[in-house]
Amino acid sequence: MSQQQPEKIQDPIKYGDVFPVQGELAEKPVAPQDAAMMQAAENSMLGHTQEGYAAAAMQSAATQNESAGFVGHEEINAETGLTIEETELPGKRIITESVGDEVVGQYSQAAPLSSGLYSASEQGGSGGGITIGEALEATALTAGKKPVEWSDAAAIQAAEVRATGRTSIMPGGVAAAAQSAATLNARATREEDKTKLGDILANATAKLPSDKPATRRDAEGVAGAEMRNDPNLTTHPAGVAASVAAAARLNQSHK
């Protein structure tokens, strides 16, 4: 007896199918960049993607939606942003994950947790929070397959300057690598020969001599640099500026 093949999904998997949410979000398909951003947020906040948390569920749904052709790889439907919040209670803490104003998951963890939540002080940062370097590494998840362009290089340079406090590009740093990649990519004729953001940003924190938690002003500066160097004066929806902005929003929610 031949083994039956799994049926291809007939409709996109929506947020309302995966989480107990209502309203407009419930009707939106889970998209790959939504899942990537939540994964990046969990990695930055909790040290790694947590089994049974929102990112894993979103990744599964987004993969099926993309395979069935309902969404594109670069598509993003969580335009209102993602947040992870922590509430300390005696002997435990509550982790709440949200998409916009809708809570998609709430989990209890024993406290204290090891140092995975906020590592900025260990990396030379000036307090707790997701650092600029960690935000750059998150971009390797959300837009890792995007070829490096001048707008990306400008955003990465602005991020490096704000993370380190240095006004010049550091030899061997992420900004120098990004500028070199943008120059070579502009001359490349084949897409497969171009250097991708993931190649430049995968280990960004290791290439920064100092780092700091991302703030709203950092996010504005990085976004301005990316926009000024983009032909359409826009930022990539899952690029460098978007990652720094997401980190700043998460940091602000913990103040």
PDB file of C-alpha atoms in Angstrom:
ATOM      1  CA  MET A   1       0.000   0.000   0.000  1.00  0.00           C
ATOM      2  CA  SER A   2       1.528   3.287  -1.081  1.00  0.00           C
ATOM      3  CA  GLN A   3       2.108   5.926   1.535  1.00  0.00           C
ATOM      4  CA  GLN A   4      -0.261   8.879   1.219  1.00  0.00           C
ATOM      5  CA  GLN A   5       1.374  12.212   0.474  1.00  0.00           C
ATOM      6  CA  PRO A   6       0.538  15.109   2.822  1.00  0.00           C
ATOM      7  CA  GLU A   7      -2.061  17.431   1.367  1.00  0.00           C
ATOM      8  CA  LYS A   8      -0.934  20.846   0.177  1.00  0.00           C
ATOM      9  CA  ILE A   9      -2.605  23.551   2.229  1.00  0.00           C
ATOM     10  CA  GLN A  10      -5.527  25.121   0.383  1.00  0.00           C
ATOM     11  CA  ASP A  11      -5.579  28.427   2.284  1.00  0.00           C
ATOM     12  CA  PRO A  12      -2.835  30.464   3.911  1.00  0.00           C
ATOM     13  CA  ILE A  13      -2.207  29.884   7.608  1.00  0.00           C
ATOM     14  CA  LYS A  14      -3.272  33.088   9.328  1.00  0.00           C
ATOM     15  CA  TYR A  15      -2.396  34.517  12.713  1.00  0.00           C
ATOM     16  CA  GLY A  16      -5.893  33.599  13.897  1.00  0.00           C
ATOM     17  CA  ASP A  17      -5.184  29.953  13.045  1.00  0.00           C
ATOM     18  CA  VAL A  18      -2.017  29.878  15.146  1.00  0.00           C
ATOM     19  CA  PHE A  19      -2.702  32.251  18.042  1.00  0.00           C
ATOM     20  CA  PRO A  20      -5.792  33.342  20.021  1.00  0.00           C
ATOM     21  CA  VAL A  21      -5.891  36.779  18.391  1.00  0.00           C
ATOM     22  CA  GLN A  22      -8.745  38.804  16.937  1.00  0.00           C
ATOM     23  CA  GLY A  23      -9.368  41.719  14.600  1.00  0.00           C
ATOM     24  CA  GLU A  24      -7.297  42.582  11.544  1.00  0.00           C
ATOM     25  CA  LEU A  25      -4.231  40.594  12.625  1.00  0.00           C
ATOM     26  CA  ALA A  26      -6.240  37.356  12.836  1.00  0.00           C
ATOM     27  CA  GLU A  27      -6.922  37.534   9.078  1.00  0.00           C
ATOM     28  CA  LYS A  28      -3.319  38.159   8.026  1.00  0.00           C
ATOM     29  CA  PRO A  29      -1.184  35.246   6.765  1.00  0.00           C
ATOM     30  CA  VAL A  30       1.974  34.583   8.763  1.00  0.00           C
ATOM     31  CA  ALA A  31       4.837  35.772   6.536  1.00  0.00           C
ATOM     32  CA  PRO A  32       8.529  34.738   6.495  1.00  0.00           C
ATOM     33  CA  GLN A  33       9.825  38.117   7.635  1.00  0.00           C
ATOM     34  CA  ASP A  34       7.350  38.136  10.536  1.00  0.00           C
ATOM     35  CA  ALA A  35       8.809  34.835  11.723  1.00  0.00           C
ATOM     36  CA  ALA A  36      12.383  35.987  11.163  1.00  0.00           C
ATOM     37  CA  MET A  37      11.854  39.148  13.220  1.00  0.00           C
ATOM     38  CA  MET A  38      10.310  37.209  16.095  1.00  0.00           C
ATOM     39  CA  GLN A  39      13.170  34.714  15.913  1.00  0.00           C
ATOM     40  CA  ALA A  40      15.685  37.565  16.011  1.00  0.00           C
ATOM     41  CA  ALA A  41      13.882  39.132  18.972  1.00  0.00           C
ATOM     42  CA  GLU A  42      13.898  35.838  20.902  1.00  0.00           C
ATOM     43  CA  ASN A  43      17.587  35.303  20.118  1.00  0.00           C
ATOM     44  CA  SER A  44      18.472  38.786  21.344  1.00  0.00           C
ATOM     45  CA  MET A  45      16.253  38.785  24.422  1.00  0.00           C
ATOM     46  CA  LEU A  46      16.428  35.174  25.573  1.00  0.00           C
ATOM     47  CA  GLY A  47      19.742  33.944  24.177  1.00  0.00           C
ATOM     48  CA  HIS A  48      18.195  31.547  21.644  1.00  0.00           C
ATOM     49  CA  THR A  49      14.914  30.662  20.002  1.00  0.00           C
ATOM     50  CA  GLN A  50      12.715  28.956  22.577  1.00  0.00           C
ATOM     51  CA  GLU A  51      10.950  25.693  21.752  1.00  0.00           C
ATOM     52  CA  GLY A  52       7.189  26.126  22.020  1.00  0.00           C
ATOM     53  CA  TYR A  53       7.362  29.926  21.887  1.00  0.00           C
ATOM     54  CA  ALA A  54       5.886  32.225  19.225  1.00  0.00           C
ATOM     55  CA  ALA A  55       8.868  32.235  16.851  1.00  0.00           C
ATOM     56  CA  ALA A  56       8.765  28.445  16.330  1.00  0.00           C
ATOM     57  CA  ALA A  57       5.020  28.486  15.598  1.00  0.00           C
ATOM     58  CA  MET A  58       5.388  31.446  13.241  1.00  0.00           C
ATOM     59  CA  GLN A  59       8.320  29.843  11.426  1.00  0.00           C
ATOM     60  CA  SER A  60       6.344  26.650  10.792  1.00  0.00           C
ATOM     61  CA  ALA A  61       3.318  28.574   9.493  1.00  0.00           C
ATOM     62  CA  ALA A  62       5.393  30.937   7.349  1.00  0.00           C
ATOM     63  CA  THR A  63       7.351  28.055   5.793  1.00  0.00           C
ATOM     64  CA  GLN A  64       4.123  26.323   4.776  1.00  0.00           C
ATOM     65  CA  ASN A  65       2.640  29.573   3.445  1.00  0.00           C
ATOM     66  CA  GLU A  66       5.744  30.286   1.376  1.00  0.00           C
ATOM     67  CA  SER A  67       5.962  26.717   0.034  1.00  0.00           C
ATOM     68  CA  ALA A  68       2.321  26.905  -1.067  1.00  0.00           C
ATOM     69  CA  GLY A  69       2.925  30.242  -2.789  1.00  0.00           C
ATOM     70  CA  PHE A  70       0.647  32.327  -0.563  1.00  0.00           C
ATOM     71  CA  VAL A  71       3.442  34.680   0.556  1.00  0.00           C
ATOM     72  CA  GLY A  72       6.830  35.715  -0.799  1.00  0.00           C
ATOM     73  CA  HIS A  73      10.110  35.258   1.058  1.00  0.00           C
ATOM     74  CA  GLU A  74      10.520  39.015   1.603  1.00  0.00           C
ATOM     75  CA  GLU A  75       6.888  39.563   2.626  1.00  0.00           C
ATOM     76  CA  ILE A  76       6.058  41.090   5.989  1.00  0.00           C
ATOM     77  CA  ASN A  77       2.561  41.352   7.480  1.00  0.00           C
ATOM     78  CA  ALA A  78       3.453  42.372  11.051  1.00  0.00           C
ATOM     79  CA  GLU A  79       3.837  46.031  10.088  1.00  0.00           C
ATOM     80  CA  THR A  80       2.891  47.201  13.582  1.00  0.00           C
ATOM     81  CA  GLY A  81       6.005  45.575  15.049  1.00  0.00           C
ATOM     82  CA  LEU A  82       6.884  42.825  17.510  1.00  0.00           C
ATOM     83  CA  THR A  83       7.631  43.082  21.215  1.00  0.00           C
ATOM     84  CA  ILE A  84       8.832  40.800  24.001  1.00  0.00           C
ATOM     85  CA  GLU A  85       8.231  41.904  27.573  1.00  0.00           C
ATOM     86  CA  GLU A  86       9.346  40.474  30.899  1.00  0.00           C
ATOM     87  CA  THR A  87       7.462  40.668  34.210  1.00  0.00           C
ATOM     88  CA  GLU A  88       9.384  39.662  37.351  1.00  0.00           C
ATOM     89  CA  LEU A  89       7.467  37.712  40.006  1.00  0.00           C
ATOM     90  CA  PRO A  90       8.718  35.903  43.146  1.00  0.00           C
ATOM     91  CA  GLY A  91      10.604  32.835  41.955  1.00  0.00           C
ATOM     92  CA  LYS A  92       9.632  33.218  38.291  1.00  0.00           C
ATOM     93  CA  ARG A  93       9.177  35.635  35.453  1.00  0.00           C
ATOM     94  CA  ILE A  94       6.534  35.944  32.775  1.00  0.00           C
ATOM     95  CA  ILE A  95       7.584  36.394  29.142  1.00  0.00           C
ATOM     96  CA  THR A  96       4.919  38.030  26.939  1.00  0.00           C
ATOM     97  CA  GLU A  97       5.289  38.094  23.150  1.00  0.00           C
ATOM     98  CA  SER A  98       3.100  40.404  21.074  1.00  0.00           C
ATOM     99  CA  VAL A  99       2.481  41.331  17.458  1.00  0.00           C
ATOM    100  CA  GLY A 100       1.290  44.923  17.528  1.00  0.00           C
ATOM    101  CA  ASP A 101      -1.284  45.157  20.319  1.00  0.00           C
ATOM    102  CA  GLU A 102      -2.173  41.452  20.180  1.00  0.00           C
ATOM    103  CA  VAL A 103      -0.540  39.014  22.627  1.00  0.00           C
ATOM    104  CA  VAL A 104       0.511  35.875  20.745  1.00  0.00           C
ATOM    105  CA  GLY A 105       2.169  34.061  23.635  1.00  0.00           C
ATOM    106  CA  GLN A 106       2.742  34.230  27.392  1.00  0.00           C
ATOM    107  CA  TYR A 107       5.161  31.892  29.142  1.00  0.00           C
ATOM    108  CA  SER A 108       6.434  31.348  32.666  1.00  0.00           C
ATOM    109  CA  GLN A 109      10.123  30.719  33.391  1.00  0.00           C
ATOM    110  CA  ALA A 110      11.878  29.968  36.645  1.00  0.00           C
ATOM    111  CA  ALA A 111      14.008  32.869  37.894  1.00  0.00           C
ATOM    112  CA  PRO A 112      16.747  33.808  37.924  1.00  0.00           C
ATOM    113  CA  LEU A 113      17.575  32.998  34.303  1.00  0.00           C
ATOM    114  CA  SER A 114      21.170  32.807  33.141  1.00  0.00           C
ATOM    115  CA  SER A 115      22.665  35.874  31.526  1.00  0.00           C
ATOM    116  CA  GLY A 116      21.031  35.368  28.099  1.00  0.00           C
ATOM    117  CA  LEU A 117      18.427  38.113  28.460  1.00  0.00           C
ATOM    118  CA  TYR A 118      20.541  41.250  28.478  1.00  0.00           C
ATOM    119  CA  SER A 119      24.192  40.901  27.590  1.00  0.00           C
ATOM    120  CA  ALA A 120      25.026  44.518  26.743  1.00  0.00           C
ATOM    121  CA  SER A 121      26.970  45.161  29.947  1.00  0.00           C
ATOM    122  CA  GLU A 122      29.144  42.104  29.274  1.00  0.00           C
ATOM    123  CA  GLN A 123      29.919  43.399  25.775  1.00  0.00           C
ATOM    124  CA  GLY A 124      30.911  46.886  26.817  1.00  0.00           C
ATOM    125  CA  GLY A 125      27.430  48.372  26.654  1.00  0.00           C
ATOM    126  CA  SER A 126      26.203  51.018  29.045  1.00  0.00           C
ATOM    127  CA  GLY A 127      23.281  49.138  30.560  1.00  0.00           C
ATOM    128  CA  GLY A 128      20.806  46.400  29.743  1.00  0.00           C
ATOM    129  CA  GLY A 129      19.048  46.007  26.436  1.00  0.00           C
ATOM    130  CA  ILE A 130      19.486  44.736  22.907  1.00  0.00           C
ATOM    131  CA  THR A 131      22.688  46.229  21.574  1.00  0.00           C
ATOM    132  CA  ILE A 132      23.270  47.743  18.144  1.00  0.00           C
ATOM    133  CA  GLY A 133      25.599  44.854  17.350  1.00  0.00           C
ATOM    134  CA  GLU A 134      22.885  42.359  18.219  1.00  0.00           C
ATOM    135  CA  ALA A 135      20.447  44.285  16.027  1.00  0.00           C
ATOM    136  CA  LEU A 136      22.909  44.024  13.134  1.00  0.00           C
ATOM    137  CA  GLU A 137      23.142  40.274  13.713  1.00  0.00           C
ATOM    138  CA  ALA A 138      19.347  40.117  13.711  1.00  0.00           C
ATOM    139  CA  THR A 139      19.412  41.614  10.208  1.00  0.00           C
ATOM    140  CA  ALA A 140      21.340  38.536   9.079  1.00  0.00           C
ATOM    141  CA  LEU A 141      18.199  36.572   9.994  1.00  0.00           C
ATOM    142  CA  THR A 142      15.576  38.951   8.638  1.00  0.00           C
ATOM    143  CA  ALA A 143      17.306  40.009   5.401  1.00  0.00           C
ATOM    144  CA  GLY A 144      20.349  37.772   5.183  1.00  0.00           C
ATOM    145  CA  LYS A 145      19.832  36.911   1.506  1.00  0.00           C
ATOM    146  CA  LYS A 146      19.637  40.544   0.379  1.00  0.00           C
ATOM    147  CA  PRO A 147      22.661  41.689  -1.678  1.00  0.00           C
ATOM    148  CA  VAL A 148      24.544  44.514   0.033  1.00  0.00           C
ATOM    149  CA  GLU A 149      23.768  47.885  -1.574  1.00  0.00           C
ATOM    150  CA  TRP A 150      25.026  51.403  -0.860  1.00  0.00           C
ATOM    151  CA  SER A 151      22.008  52.091   1.338  1.00  0.00           C
ATOM    152  CA  ASP A 152      22.828  49.031   3.458  1.00  0.00           C
ATOM    153  CA  ALA A 153      26.492  50.024   3.740  1.00  0.00           C
ATOM    154  CA  ALA A 154      25.518  53.541   4.827  1.00  0.00           C
ATOM    155  CA  ALA A 155      23.125  52.174   7.460  1.00  0.00           C
ATOM    156  CA  ILE A 156      25.762  49.754   8.765  1.00  0.00           C
ATOM    157  CA  GLN A 157      28.326  52.575   8.962  1.00  0.00           C
ATOM    158  CA  ALA A 158      25.878  54.743  10.911  1.00  0.00           C
ATOM    159  CA  ALA A 159      25.178  51.824  13.252  1.00  0.00           C
ATOM    160  CA  GLU A 160      28.890  51.161  13.794  1.00  0.00           C
ATOM    161  CA  VAL A 161      29.579  54.828  14.567  1.00  0.00           C
ATOM    162  CA  ARG A 162      26.775  54.903  17.136  1.00  0.00           C
ATOM    163  CA  ALA A 163      27.808  51.594  18.711  1.00  0.00           C
ATOM    164  CA  THR A 164      31.486  52.480  19.080  1.00  0.00           C
ATOM    165  CA  GLY A 165      31.473  56.276  19.346  1.00  0.00           C
ATOM    166  CA  ARG A 166      34.149  56.460  16.617  1.00  0.00           C
ATOM    167  CA  THR A 167      33.617  58.796  13.699  1.00  0.00           C
ATOM    168  CA  SER A 168      35.884  56.984  11.222  1.00  0.00           C
ATOM    169  CA  ILE A 169      35.421  53.561   9.642  1.00  0.00           C
ATOM    170  CA  MET A 170      37.455  50.896  11.401  1.00  0.00           C
ATOM    171  CA  PRO A 171      39.682  48.657   9.249  1.00  0.00           C
ATOM    172  CA  GLY A 172      38.308  45.127   9.396  1.00  0.00           C
ATOM    173  CA  GLY A 173      34.992  46.272  10.873  1.00  0.00           C
ATOM    174  CA  VAL A 174      31.466  45.640   9.661  1.00  0.00           C
ATOM    175  CA  ALA A 175      31.183  49.043   7.948  1.00  0.00           C
ATOM    176  CA  ALA A 176      34.400  48.526   5.986  1.00  0.00           C
ATOM    177  CA  ALA A 177      33.248  45.066   4.915  1.00  0.00           C
ATOM    178  CA  ALA A 178      29.847  46.429   3.898  1.00  0.00           C
ATOM    179  CA  GLN A 179      31.348  49.241   1.812  1.00  0.00           C
ATOM    180  CA  SER A 180      33.667  46.806   0.056  1.00  0.00           C
ATOM    181  CA  ALA A 181      30.736  44.444  -0.608  1.00  0.00           C
ATOM    182  CA  ALA A 182      28.559  47.274  -1.984  1.00  0.00           C
ATOM    183  CA  THR A 183      31.361  48.342  -4.343  1.00  0.00           C
ATOM    184  CA  LEU A 184      31.901  44.799  -5.652  1.00  0.00           C
ATOM    185  CA  ASN A 185      28.162  44.104  -5.912  1.00  0.00           C
ATOM    186  CA  ALA A 186      27.667  47.211  -8.050  1.00  0.00           C
ATOM    187  CA  ARG A 187      30.086  45.713 -10.582  1.00  0.00           C
ATOM    188  CA  ALA A 188      28.795  42.129 -10.389  1.00  0.00           C
ATOM    189  CA  THR A 189      26.612  40.985 -13.288  1.00  0.00           C
ATOM    190  CA  ARG A 190      25.267  37.791 -11.711  1.00  0.00           C
ATOM    191  CA  GLU A 191      23.081  37.768  -8.605  1.00  0.00           C
ATOM    192  CA  GLU A 192      24.777  34.665  -7.207  1.00  0.00           C
ATOM    193  CA  ASP A 193      28.152  36.467  -7.230  1.00  0.00           C
ATOM    194  CA  LYS A 194      26.943  39.262  -4.965  1.00  0.00           C
ATOM    195  CA  THR A 195      27.811  39.405  -1.254  1.00  0.00           C
ATOM    196  CA  LYS A 196      24.731  39.183   0.958  1.00  0.00           C
ATOM    197  CA  LEU A 197      23.911  40.969   4.210  1.00  0.00           C
ATOM    198  CA  GLY A 198      24.105  37.650   6.049  1.00  0.00           C
ATOM    199  CA  ASP A 199      27.758  37.282   4.981  1.00  0.00           C
ATOM    200  CA  ILE A 200      28.613  40.676   6.485  1.00  0.00           C
ATOM    201  CA  LEU A 201      26.480  40.766   9.633  1.00  0.00           C
ATOM    202  CA  ALA A 202      26.388  37.174  10.946  1.00  0.00           C
ATOM    203  CA  ASN A 203      29.058  37.921  13.606  1.00  0.00           C
ATOM    204  CA  ALA A 204      28.709  41.685  13.856  1.00  0.00           C
ATOM    205  CA  THR A 205      29.159  41.924  17.641  1.00  0.00           C
ATOM    206  CA  ALA A 206      32.556  40.204  17.442  1.00  0.00           C
ATOM    207  CA  LYS A 207      33.748  42.877  14.996  1.00  0.00           C
ATOM    208  CA  LEU A 208      32.758  45.804  17.221  1.00  0.00           C
ATOM    209  CA  PRO A 209      35.350  46.868  19.834  1.00  0.00           C
ATOM    210  CA  SER A 210      32.508  48.351  21.880  1.00  0.00           C
ATOM    211  CA  ASP A 211      28.731  48.209  21.766  1.00  0.00           C
ATOM    212  CA  LYS A 212      25.704  49.842  23.386  1.00  0.00           C
ATOM    213  CA  PRO A 213      21.953  49.270  23.714  1.00  0.00           C
ATOM    214  CA  ALA A 214      19.998  50.653  20.755  1.00  0.00           C
ATOM    215  CA  THR A 215      17.974  53.803  21.403  1.00  0.00           C
ATOM    216  CA  ARG A 216      15.338  55.661  19.430  1.00  0.00           C
ATOM    217  CA  ARG A 217      17.927  58.259  18.381  1.00  0.00           C
ATOM    218  CA  ASP A 218      20.211  55.494  17.126  1.00  0.00           C
ATOM    219  CA  ALA A 219      17.314  54.074  15.123  1.00  0.00           C
ATOM    220  CA  GLU A 220      16.532  57.476  13.608  1.00  0.00           C
ATOM    221  CA  GLY A 221      20.168  58.034  12.640  1.00  0.00           C
ATOM    222  CA  VAL A 222      20.505  54.636  11.002  1.00  0.00           C
ATOM    223  CA  ALA A 223      17.191  55.022   9.177  1.00  0.00           C
ATOM    224  CA  GLY A 224      18.227  58.447   7.879  1.00  0.00           C
ATOM    225  CA  ALA A 225      21.504  57.081   6.519  1.00  0.00           C
ATOM    226  CA  GLU A 226      19.748  54.174   4.793  1.00  0.00           C
ATOM    227  CA  MET A 227      17.087  56.412   3.234  1.00  0.00           C
ATOM    228  CA  ARG A 228      19.525  59.071   1.975  1.00  0.00           C
ATOM    229  CA  ASN A 229      21.488  56.440   0.079  1.00  0.00           C
ATOM    230  CA  ASP A 230      18.507  54.572  -1.376  1.00  0.00           C
ATOM    231  CA  PRO A 231      17.377  55.549  -4.933  1.00  0.00           C
ATOM    232  CA  ASN A 232      13.746  55.566  -3.767  1.00  0.00           C
ATOM    233  CA  LEU A 233      14.523  57.262  -0.431  1.00  0.00           C
ATOM    234  CA  THR A 234      13.070  54.331   1.507  1.00  0.00           C
ATOM    235  CA  THR A 235      14.335  51.711   3.952  1.00  0.00           C
ATOM    236  CA  HIS A 236      14.146  47.964   3.455  1.00  0.00           C
ATOM    237  CA  PRO A 237      11.193  46.556   5.480  1.00  0.00           C
ATOM    238  CA  ALA A 238      13.414  43.945   7.135  1.00  0.00           C
ATOM    239  CA  GLY A 239      16.821  45.579   6.744  1.00  0.00           C
ATOM    240  CA  VAL A 240      19.367  47.270   8.977  1.00  0.00           C
ATOM    241  CA  ALA A 241      17.244  50.280   9.951  1.00  0.00           C
ATOM    242  CA  ALA A 242      14.241  48.058  10.680  1.00  0.00           C
ATOM    243  CA  SER A 243      16.301  45.822  12.985  1.00  0.00           C
ATOM    244  CA  VAL A 244      17.790  48.742  14.929  1.00  0.00           C
ATOM    245  CA  ALA A 245      14.322  50.289  15.231  1.00  0.00           C
ATOM    246  CA  ALA A 246      12.893  46.990  16.522  1.00  0.00           C
ATOM    247  CA  ALA A 247      15.712  46.741  19.087  1.00  0.00           C
ATOM    248  CA  ALA A 248      15.080  50.323  20.212  1.00  0.00           C
ATOM    249  CA  ARG A 249      11.354  49.638  20.629  1.00  0.00           C
ATOM    250  CA  LEU A 250      12.044  46.513  22.690  1.00  0.00           C
ATOM    251  CA  ASN A 251      14.532  48.385  24.859  1.00  0.00           C
ATOM    252  CA  GLN A 252      12.078  51.222  25.395  1.00  0.00           C
ATOM    253  CA  SER A 253       9.364  48.785  26.511  1.00  0.00           C
ATOM    254  CA  HIS A 254      11.636  47.594  29.346  1.00  0.00           C
ATOM    255  CA  LYS A 255      12.313  51.028  30.810  1.00  0.00           C
TER     256      LYS A 255
END
